[in-house]
PDB file of C-alpha atoms in Angstrom:
ATOM      1  CA  UNK A 168      13.925  -8.072  10.302  1.00  0.00           C
ATOM      2  CA  UNK A 169      14.178  -5.815   7.253  1.00  0.00           C
ATOM      3  CA  UNK A 170      13.365  -8.847   5.127  1.00  0.00           C
ATOM      4  CA  UNK A 171      10.319  -9.591   7.291  1.00  0.00           C
ATOM      5  CA  UNK A 172       9.098  -6.014   6.927  1.00  0.00           C
ATOM      6  CA  UNK A 173       9.653  -6.210   3.179  1.00  0.00           C
ATOM      7  CA  UNK A 174       7.550  -9.378   2.891  1.00  0.00           C
ATOM      8  CA  UNK A 175       4.817  -7.893   5.055  1.00  0.00           C
ATOM      9  CA  UNK A 176       4.839  -4.717   2.956  1.00  0.00           C
ATOM     10  CA  UNK A 177       4.334  -6.738  -0.217  1.00  0.00           C
ATOM     11  CA  UNK A 178       1.447  -8.647   1.341  1.00  0.00           C
ATOM     12  CA  UNK A 179      -0.059  -5.400   2.648  1.00  0.00           C
ATOM     13  CA  UNK A 180       0.108  -3.805  -0.805  1.00  0.00           C
ATOM     14  CA  UNK A 181      -1.436  -6.940  -2.320  1.00  0.00           C
ATOM     15  CA  UNK A 182      -4.303  -6.851   0.175  1.00  0.00           C
ATOM     16  CA  UNK A 183      -4.954  -3.143  -0.440  1.00  0.00           C
ATOM     17  CA  UNK A 184      -4.830  -3.673  -4.211  1.00  0.00           C
ATOM     18  CA  UNK A 185      -7.221  -6.611  -3.921  1.00  0.00           C
ATOM     19  CA  UNK A 186      -9.624  -4.496  -1.864  1.00  0.00           C
ATOM     20  CA  UNK A 187      -9.602  -1.720  -4.472  1.00  0.00           C
ATOM     21  CA  UNK A 188     -10.058  -4.211  -7.296  1.00  0.00           C
ATOM     22  CA  UNK A 189     -13.051  -5.794  -5.598  1.00  0.00           C
ATOM     23  CA  UNK A 190     -14.675  -2.501  -4.642  1.00  0.00           C
ATOM     24  CA  UNK A 191     -14.045  -0.438  -7.774  1.00  0.00           C
ATOM     25  CA  UNK A 192     -13.896  -2.968 -10.605  1.00  0.00           C
ATOM     26  CA  UNK A 193     -17.102  -4.814  -9.853  1.00  0.00           C
ATOM     27  CA  UNK A 194     -20.017  -3.149 -11.666  1.00  0.00           C
ATOM     28  CA  UNK A 195     -22.585  -1.196  -9.679  1.00  0.00           C
ATOM     29  CA  UNK A 196     -25.287  -3.571 -10.876  1.00  0.00           C
ATOM     30  CA  UNK A 197     -23.583  -6.377  -8.953  1.00  0.00           C
ATOM     31  CA  UNK A 198     -22.671  -4.515  -5.788  1.00  0.00           C
ATOM     32  CA  UNK A 199     -25.526  -2.052  -5.640  1.00  0.00           C
ATOM     33  CA  UNK A 200     -22.966   0.561  -4.605  1.00  0.00           C
ATOM     34  CA  UNK A 201     -23.606   4.266  -4.973  1.00  0.00           C
ATOM     35  CA  UNK A 202     -20.075   5.580  -5.254  1.00  0.00           C
ATOM     36  CA  UNK A 203     -21.272   9.146  -5.386  1.00  0.00           C
ATOM     37  CA  UNK A 204     -22.928   8.827  -1.986  1.00  0.00           C
ATOM     38  CA  UNK A 205     -21.215  10.068   1.162  1.00  0.00           C
ATOM     39  CA  UNK A 206     -21.816   6.773   2.980  1.00  0.00           C
ATOM     40  CA  UNK A 207     -19.712   4.901   0.408  1.00  0.00           C
ATOM     41  CA  UNK A 208     -16.723   7.181   0.805  1.00  0.00           C
ATOM     42  CA  UNK A 209     -17.074   7.258   4.577  1.00  0.00           C
ATOM     43  CA  UNK A 210     -16.949   3.473   4.614  1.00  0.00           C
ATOM     44  CA  UNK A 211     -14.016   3.473   2.214  1.00  0.00           C
ATOM     45  CA  UNK A 212     -12.078   5.986   4.359  1.00  0.00           C
ATOM     46  CA  UNK A 213     -12.682   3.965   7.519  1.00  0.00           C
ATOM     47  CA  UNK A 214     -11.469   0.747   5.904  1.00  0.00           C
ATOM     48  CA  UNK A 215      -8.343   2.410   4.498  1.00  0.00           C
ATOM     49  CA  UNK A 216      -7.630   3.850   7.952  1.00  0.00           C
ATOM     50  CA  UNK A 217      -7.848   0.312   9.325  1.00  0.00           C
ATOM     51  CA  UNK A 218      -5.418  -0.941   6.654  1.00  0.00           C
ATOM     52  CA  UNK A 219      -2.997   1.829   7.605  1.00  0.00           C
ATOM     53  CA  UNK A 220      -3.373   1.021  11.294  1.00  0.00           C
ATOM     54  CA  UNK A 221      -2.535  -2.624  10.634  1.00  0.00           C
ATOM     55  CA  UNK A 222       0.672  -1.519   8.915  1.00  0.00           C
ATOM     56  CA  UNK A 223       1.607   0.626  11.932  1.00  0.00           C
ATOM     57  CA  UNK A 224       0.991  -2.272  14.337  1.00  0.00           C
ATOM     58  CA  UNK A 225       3.251  -4.503  12.257  1.00  0.00           C
ATOM     59  CA  UNK A 226       5.970  -1.856  12.130  1.00  0.00           C
ATOM     60  CA  UNK A 227       6.110  -1.884  15.934  1.00  0.00           C
ATOM     61  CA  UNK A 228       7.174  -5.526  15.742  1.00  0.00           C
ATOM     62  CA  UNK A 229       9.509  -5.381  12.783  1.00  0.00           C
ATOM     63  CA  UNK A 230      11.457  -2.390  14.123  1.00  0.00           C
ATOM     64  CA  UNK A 231      12.535  -4.469  17.160  1.00  0.00           C
ATOM     65  CA  UNK A 232      16.236  -5.234  16.855  1.00  0.00           C
ATOM     66  CA  UNK A 233      17.064  -7.368  19.896  1.00  0.00           C
ATOM     67  CA  UNK A 234      16.552 -11.162  19.696  1.00  0.00           C
ATOM     68  CA  UNK A 235      14.670 -11.172  23.001  1.00  0.00           C
ATOM     69  CA  UNK A 236      12.417  -8.341  21.855  1.00  0.00           C
ATOM     70  CA  UNK A 237      11.619 -10.137  18.607  1.00  0.00           C
ATOM     71  CA  UNK A 238      10.861 -13.354  20.496  1.00  0.00           C
ATOM     72  CA  UNK A 239       8.501 -11.606  22.907  1.00  0.00           C
ATOM     73  CA  UNK A 240       6.711  -9.914  20.000  1.00  0.00           C
ATOM     74  CA  UNK A 241       6.288 -13.039  17.837  1.00  0.00           C
ATOM     75  CA  UNK A 242       2.513 -13.227  18.576  1.00  0.00           C
ATOM     76  CA  UNK A 243       2.163  -9.809  16.939  1.00  0.00           C
ATOM     77  CA  UNK A 244       3.207 -11.226  13.565  1.00  0.00           C
ATOM     78  CA  UNK A 245       0.380 -13.758  13.478  1.00  0.00           C
ATOM     79  CA  UNK A 246      -2.012 -11.161  14.845  1.00  0.00           C
ATOM     80  CA  UNK A 247      -1.001  -8.604  12.228  1.00  0.00           C
ATOM     81  CA  UNK A 248      -1.446 -10.977   9.295  1.00  0.00           C
ATOM     82  CA  UNK A 249      -4.771 -12.174  10.726  1.00  0.00           C
ATOM     83  CA  UNK A 250      -5.935  -8.595  11.232  1.00  0.00           C
ATOM     84  CA  UNK A 251      -4.934  -7.649   7.696  1.00  0.00           C
ATOM     85  CA  UNK A 252      -6.885 -10.580   6.273  1.00  0.00           C
ATOM     86  CA  UNK A 253      -9.897  -9.798   8.467  1.00  0.00           C
ATOM     87  CA  UNK A 254      -9.950  -6.153   7.335  1.00  0.00           C
ATOM     88  CA  UNK A 255      -9.739  -7.239   3.690  1.00  0.00           C
ATOM     89  CA  UNK A 256     -12.601  -9.719   4.009  1.00  0.00           C
ATOM     90  CA  UNK A 257     -14.864  -7.559   6.186  1.00  0.00           C
ATOM     91  CA  UNK A 258     -14.216  -4.417   4.155  1.00  0.00           C
ATOM     92  CA  UNK A 259     -14.760  -6.116   0.805  1.00  0.00           C
ATOM     93  CA  UNK A 260     -17.976  -7.818   1.880  1.00  0.00           C
ATOM     94  CA  UNK A 261     -19.478  -4.707   3.407  1.00  0.00           C
ATOM     95  CA  UNK A 262     -18.596  -2.553   0.392  1.00  0.00           C
ATOM     96  CA  UNK A 263     -19.856  -4.978  -2.255  1.00  0.00           C
ATOM     97  CA  UNK A 264     -22.788  -6.921  -0.799  1.00  0.00           C
ATOM     98  CA  UNK A 265     -25.921  -4.878  -1.664  1.00  0.00           C
ATOM     99  CA  UNK A 266     -27.895  -5.397   1.551  1.00  0.00           C
ATOM    100  CA  UNK A 267     -24.961  -4.499   3.864  1.00  0.00           C
ATOM    101  CA  UNK A 268     -24.566  -0.760   4.580  1.00  0.00           C
ATOM    102  CA  UNK A 269     -21.250   0.756   3.486  1.00  0.00           C
ATOM    103  CA  UNK A 270     -20.669   2.332   6.900  1.00  0.00           C
ATOM    104  CA  UNK A 271     -20.785  -1.106   8.484  1.00  0.00           C
ATOM    105  CA  UNK A 272     -17.551  -1.973   6.665  1.00  0.00           C
ATOM    106  CA  UNK A 273     -15.790   0.961   8.289  1.00  0.00           C
ATOM    107  CA  UNK A 274     -17.132   0.013  11.718  1.00  0.00           C
ATOM    108  CA  UNK A 275     -16.060  -3.624  11.316  1.00  0.00           C
ATOM    109  CA  UNK A 276     -12.596  -2.694  10.035  1.00  0.00           C
ATOM    110  CA  UNK A 277     -12.014  -0.170  12.817  1.00  0.00           C
ATOM    111  CA  UNK A 278     -13.143  -2.676  15.464  1.00  0.00           C
ATOM    112  CA  UNK A 279     -10.611  -5.150  14.073  1.00  0.00           C
ATOM    113  CA  UNK A 280      -7.962  -2.429  14.220  1.00  0.00           C
ATOM    114  CA  UNK A 281      -8.854  -1.586  17.830  1.00  0.00           C
ATOM    115  CA  UNK A 282      -8.523  -5.259  18.768  1.00  0.00           C
ATOM    116  CA  UNK A 283      -5.113  -5.400  17.081  1.00  0.00           C
ATOM    117  CA  UNK A 284      -3.969  -2.178  18.756  1.00  0.00           C
ATOM    118  CA  UNK A 285      -4.994  -3.438  22.204  1.00  0.00           C
ATOM    119  CA  UNK A 286      -3.086  -6.664  21.585  1.00  0.00           C
ATOM    120  CA  UNK A 287      -0.005  -4.667  20.529  1.00  0.00           C
ATOM    121  CA  UNK A 288      -0.179  -2.530  23.679  1.00  0.00           C
ATOM    122  CA  UNK A 289      -0.551  -5.608  25.907  1.00  0.00           C
ATOM    123  CA  UNK A 290       2.335  -7.364  24.176  1.00  0.00           C
ATOM    124  CA  UNK A 291       4.570  -4.284  24.483  1.00  0.00           C
ATOM    125  CA  UNK A 292       3.651  -3.952  28.160  1.00  0.00           C
ATOM    126  CA  UNK A 293       4.506  -7.607  28.800  1.00  0.00           C
ATOM    127  CA  UNK A 294       7.829  -7.209  26.988  1.00  0.00           C
ATOM    128  CA  UNK A 295       8.608  -4.115  29.075  1.00  0.00           C
ATOM    129  CA  UNK A 296       7.882  -5.993  32.312  1.00  0.00           C
ATOM    130  CA  UNK A 297      10.147  -8.873  31.264  1.00  0.00           C
ATOM    131  CA  UNK A 298      12.953  -6.515  30.232  1.00  0.00           C
ATOM    132  CA  UNK A 299      12.662  -4.576  33.490  1.00  0.00           C
ATOM    133  CA  UNK A 300      12.851  -7.817  35.455  1.00  0.00           C
ATOM    134  CA  UNK A 301      15.915  -8.911  33.499  1.00  0.00           C
ATOM    135  CA  UNK A 302      17.644  -5.595  34.224  1.00  0.00           C
ATOM    136  CA  UNK A 303      16.929  -5.965  37.943  1.00  0.00           C
ATOM    137  CA  UNK A 304      18.352  -9.486  37.948  1.00  0.00           C
ATOM    138  CA  UNK A 305      21.399  -8.318  36.010  1.00  0.00           C
ATOM    139  CA  UNK A 306      22.051  -5.515  38.498  1.00  0.00           C
ATOM    140  CA  UNK A 307      21.715  -7.926  41.435  1.00  0.00           C
ATOM    141  CA  UNK A 308      24.169 -10.415  39.937  1.00  0.00           C
ATOM    142  CA  UNK A 309      26.776  -7.900  38.803  1.00  0.00           C
ATOM    143  CA  UNK A 310      28.889  -8.168  41.971  1.00  0.00           C
ATOM    144  CA  UNK A 311      29.509 -11.911  41.760  1.00  0.00           C
ATOM    145  CA  UNK A 312      30.058 -11.791  38.001  1.00  0.00           C
ATOM    146  CA  UNK A 313      32.780  -9.183  38.474  1.00  0.00           C
ATOM    147  CA  UNK A 314      34.197 -11.015  41.493  1.00  0.00           C
ATOM    148  CA  UNK A 315      34.477 -14.314  39.594  1.00  0.00           C
ATOM    149  CA  UNK A 316      35.992 -12.522  36.606  1.00  0.00           C
ATOM    150  CA  UNK A 317      38.644 -10.918  38.819  1.00  0.00           C
ATOM    151  CA  UNK A 318      39.432 -14.253  40.434  1.00  0.00           C
ATOM    152  CA  UNK A 319      39.807 -15.817  36.992  1.00  0.00           C
ATOM    153  CA  UNK A 320      42.371 -13.174  36.041  1.00  0.00           C
ATOM    154  CA  UNK A 321      44.135 -13.676  39.362  1.00  0.00           C
ATOM    155  CA  UNK A 322      44.209 -17.432  38.773  1.00  0.00           C
ATOM    156  CA  UNK A 323      45.956 -16.915  35.449  1.00  0.00           C
ATOM    157  CA  UNK A 324      48.478 -14.617  37.102  1.00  0.00           C
ATOM    158  CA  UNK A 325      49.156 -17.147  39.866  1.00  0.00           C
ATOM    159  CA  UNK A 326      50.169 -19.995  37.566  1.00  0.00           C
ATOM    160  CA  UNK A 327      53.501 -21.567  38.525  1.00  0.00           C
ATOM    161  CA  UNK A 328      53.282 -19.987  41.986  1.00  0.00           C
ATOM    162  CA  UNK A 329      52.825 -21.691  45.391  1.00  0.00           C
ATOM    163  CA  UNK A 330      49.361 -20.156  45.801  1.00  0.00           C
ATOM    164  CA  UNK A 331      47.822 -21.430  42.575  1.00  0.00           C
ATOM    165  CA  UNK A 332      45.819 -24.201  44.288  1.00  0.00           C
ATOM    166  CA  UNK A 333      44.360 -21.977  47.057  1.00  0.00           C
ATOM    167  CA  UNK A 334      43.257 -19.420  44.470  1.00  0.00           C
ATOM    168  CA  UNK A 335      41.768 -22.175  42.335  1.00  0.00           C
ATOM    169  CA  UNK A 336      39.676 -23.220  45.353  1.00  0.00           C
ATOM    170  CA  UNK A 337      38.558 -19.612  45.721  1.00  0.00           C
ATOM    171  CA  UNK A 338      37.605 -19.446  42.060  1.00  0.00           C
ATOM    172  CA  UNK A 339      35.581 -22.664  42.189  1.00  0.00           C
ATOM    173  CA  UNK A 340      33.827 -21.633  45.412  1.00  0.00           C
ATOM    174  CA  UNK A 341      32.876 -18.234  43.983  1.00  0.00           C
ATOM    175  CA  UNK A 342      31.910 -19.632  40.606  1.00  0.00           C
ATOM    176  CA  UNK A 343      29.303 -21.987  42.082  1.00  0.00           C
ATOM    177  CA  UNK A 344      28.107 -19.587  44.765  1.00  0.00           C
ATOM    178  CA  UNK A 345      24.673 -17.941  44.650  1.00  0.00           C
ATOM    179  CA  UNK A 346      25.112 -15.038  42.185  1.00  0.00           C
ATOM    180  CA  UNK A 347      22.240 -12.899  43.487  1.00  0.00           C
ATOM    181  CA  UNK A 348      23.192 -10.078  45.816  1.00  0.00           C
ATOM    182  CA  UNK A 349      21.024  -8.277  48.361  1.00  0.00           C
ATOM    183  CA  UNK A 350      21.272  -5.291  50.675  1.00  0.00           C
ATOM    184  CA  UNK A 351      21.816  -7.657  53.605  1.00  0.00           C
ATOM    185  CA  UNK A 352      24.977  -8.971  51.910  1.00  0.00           C
ATOM    186  CA  UNK A 353      26.563  -5.575  51.276  1.00  0.00           C
ATOM    187  CA  UNK A 354      28.854  -5.714  54.321  1.00  0.00           C
ATOM    188  CA  UNK A 355      30.316  -9.140  53.614  1.00  0.00           C
ATOM    189  CA  UNK A 356      30.639  -8.378  49.896  1.00  0.00           C
ATOM    190  CA  UNK A 357      32.563  -5.214  50.758  1.00  0.00           C
ATOM    191  CA  UNK A 358      34.926  -7.287  52.896  1.00  0.00           C
ATOM    192  CA  UNK A 359      35.323  -9.794  50.066  1.00  0.00           C
ATOM    193  CA  UNK A 360      36.318  -6.978  47.709  1.00  0.00           C
ATOM    194  CA  UNK A 361      38.897  -5.669  50.175  1.00  0.00           C
ATOM    195  CA  UNK A 362      40.374  -9.137  50.688  1.00  0.00           C
ATOM    196  CA  UNK A 363      40.507  -9.733  46.940  1.00  0.00           C
ATOM    197  CA  UNK A 364      42.391  -6.473  46.431  1.00  0.00           C
ATOM    198  CA  UNK A 365      44.825  -7.439  49.191  1.00  0.00           C
ATOM    199  CA  UNK A 366      45.291 -10.867  47.625  1.00  0.00           C
ATOM    200  CA  UNK A 367      46.038  -9.332  44.248  1.00  0.00           C
ATOM    201  CA  UNK A 368      48.589  -6.978  45.805  1.00  0.00           C
ATOM    202  CA  UNK A 369      50.292  -9.877  47.617  1.00  0.00           C
ATOM    203  CA  UNK A 370      50.651 -11.867  44.411  1.00  0.00           C
ATOM    204  CA  UNK A 371      51.991  -8.862  42.527  1.00  0.00           C
ATOM    205  CA  UNK A 372      54.670  -8.384  45.190  1.00  0.00           C
ATOM    206  CA  UNK A 373      55.283 -12.159  45.369  1.00  0.00           C
ATOM    207  CA  UNK A 374      54.396 -12.193  49.068  1.00  0.00           C
ATOM    208  CA  UNK A 375      53.054 -15.721  48.817  1.00  0.00           C
ATOM    209  CA  UNK A 376      52.855 -16.278  52.570  1.00  0.00           C
ATOM    210  CA  UNK A 377      50.419 -13.373  52.910  1.00  0.00           C
ATOM    211  CA  UNK A 378      48.622 -14.490  49.757  1.00  0.00           C
ATOM    212  CA  UNK A 379      48.050 -17.952  51.237  1.00  0.00           C
ATOM    213  CA  UNK A 380      46.722 -16.450  54.477  1.00  0.00           C
ATOM    214  CA  UNK A 381      44.408 -14.025  52.646  1.00  0.00           C
ATOM    215  CA  UNK A 382      43.161 -16.857  50.417  1.00  0.00           C
ATOM    216  CA  UNK A 383      42.050 -18.783  53.487  1.00  0.00           C
ATOM    217  CA  UNK A 384      40.260 -15.750  54.928  1.00  0.00           C
ATOM    218  CA  UNK A 385      38.601 -14.985  51.618  1.00  0.00           C
ATOM    219  CA  UNK A 386      37.418 -18.575  51.241  1.00  0.00           C
ATOM    220  CA  UNK A 387      35.727 -18.323  54.647  1.00  0.00           C
ATOM    221  CA  UNK A 388      34.004 -15.109  53.546  1.00  0.00           C
ATOM    222  CA  UNK A 389      32.742 -16.737  50.341  1.00  0.00           C
ATOM    223  CA  UNK A 390      31.339 -19.652  52.342  1.00  0.00           C
ATOM    224  CA  UNK A 391      29.755 -17.282  54.862  1.00  0.00           C
ATOM    225  CA  UNK A 392      28.150 -15.314  52.030  1.00  0.00           C
ATOM    226  CA  UNK A 393      26.745 -18.540  50.563  1.00  0.00           C
ATOM    227  CA  UNK A 394      25.301 -19.461  53.966  1.00  0.00           C
ATOM    228  CA  UNK A 395      23.799 -15.981  54.368  1.00  0.00           C
ATOM    229  CA  UNK A 396      22.207 -16.240  50.915  1.00  0.00           C
ATOM    230  CA  UNK A 397      20.373 -19.380  52.004  1.00  0.00           C
ATOM    231  CA  UNK A 398      19.408 -17.867  55.351  1.00  0.00           C
ATOM    232  CA  UNK A 399      17.996 -14.644  53.910  1.00  0.00           C
ATOM    233  CA  UNK A 400      15.890 -16.342  51.219  1.00  0.00           C
TER     234      UNK A 400
END
């Protein structure tokens, strides 16, 4: 994104330079401008403030480091370039066309900036809502992710043992089970954790008879959890 900010910075500087060239290099006889008048400098200050505001809006996008954040903020890039171009055109016309008041350029440029700022705020709010939702989903799926991961490690440890196949069935059942937890599932998930710990201890002590029995009980719990997930939805 540093490269994107660099390119935008070059374009921004080009637009500002073009604005100054148009406003200050054209003769007064062409533009009818009275550069000594307060209205001229008020209009100029307003337009430059709008240019600066456009740069700030763009920075809010380019400083995003996460891929998801950049994706959600993609509309801001187009908006920022469009806003920059609109400020350049509106500001230049209002400052150089004789029958258009200088102050109108400042008003037009600031209105464009306000529109851009509102769009930035809305985009940031939408990104925040999406990120918050993702965090909630992640927290609700953390139990099954950890459970499946522990079963995977247990499956590796059980290779070349009599209980490899039962544990493989457990792993497959858990892997394809509904990953989303809920408060109503807390009791059965607690029992699943206890059974998994007991199963791990049985394998470590090579008590394969107990391990086979616990595997069967744990498989029933996984199936019951899957049924409860469907029932509570």
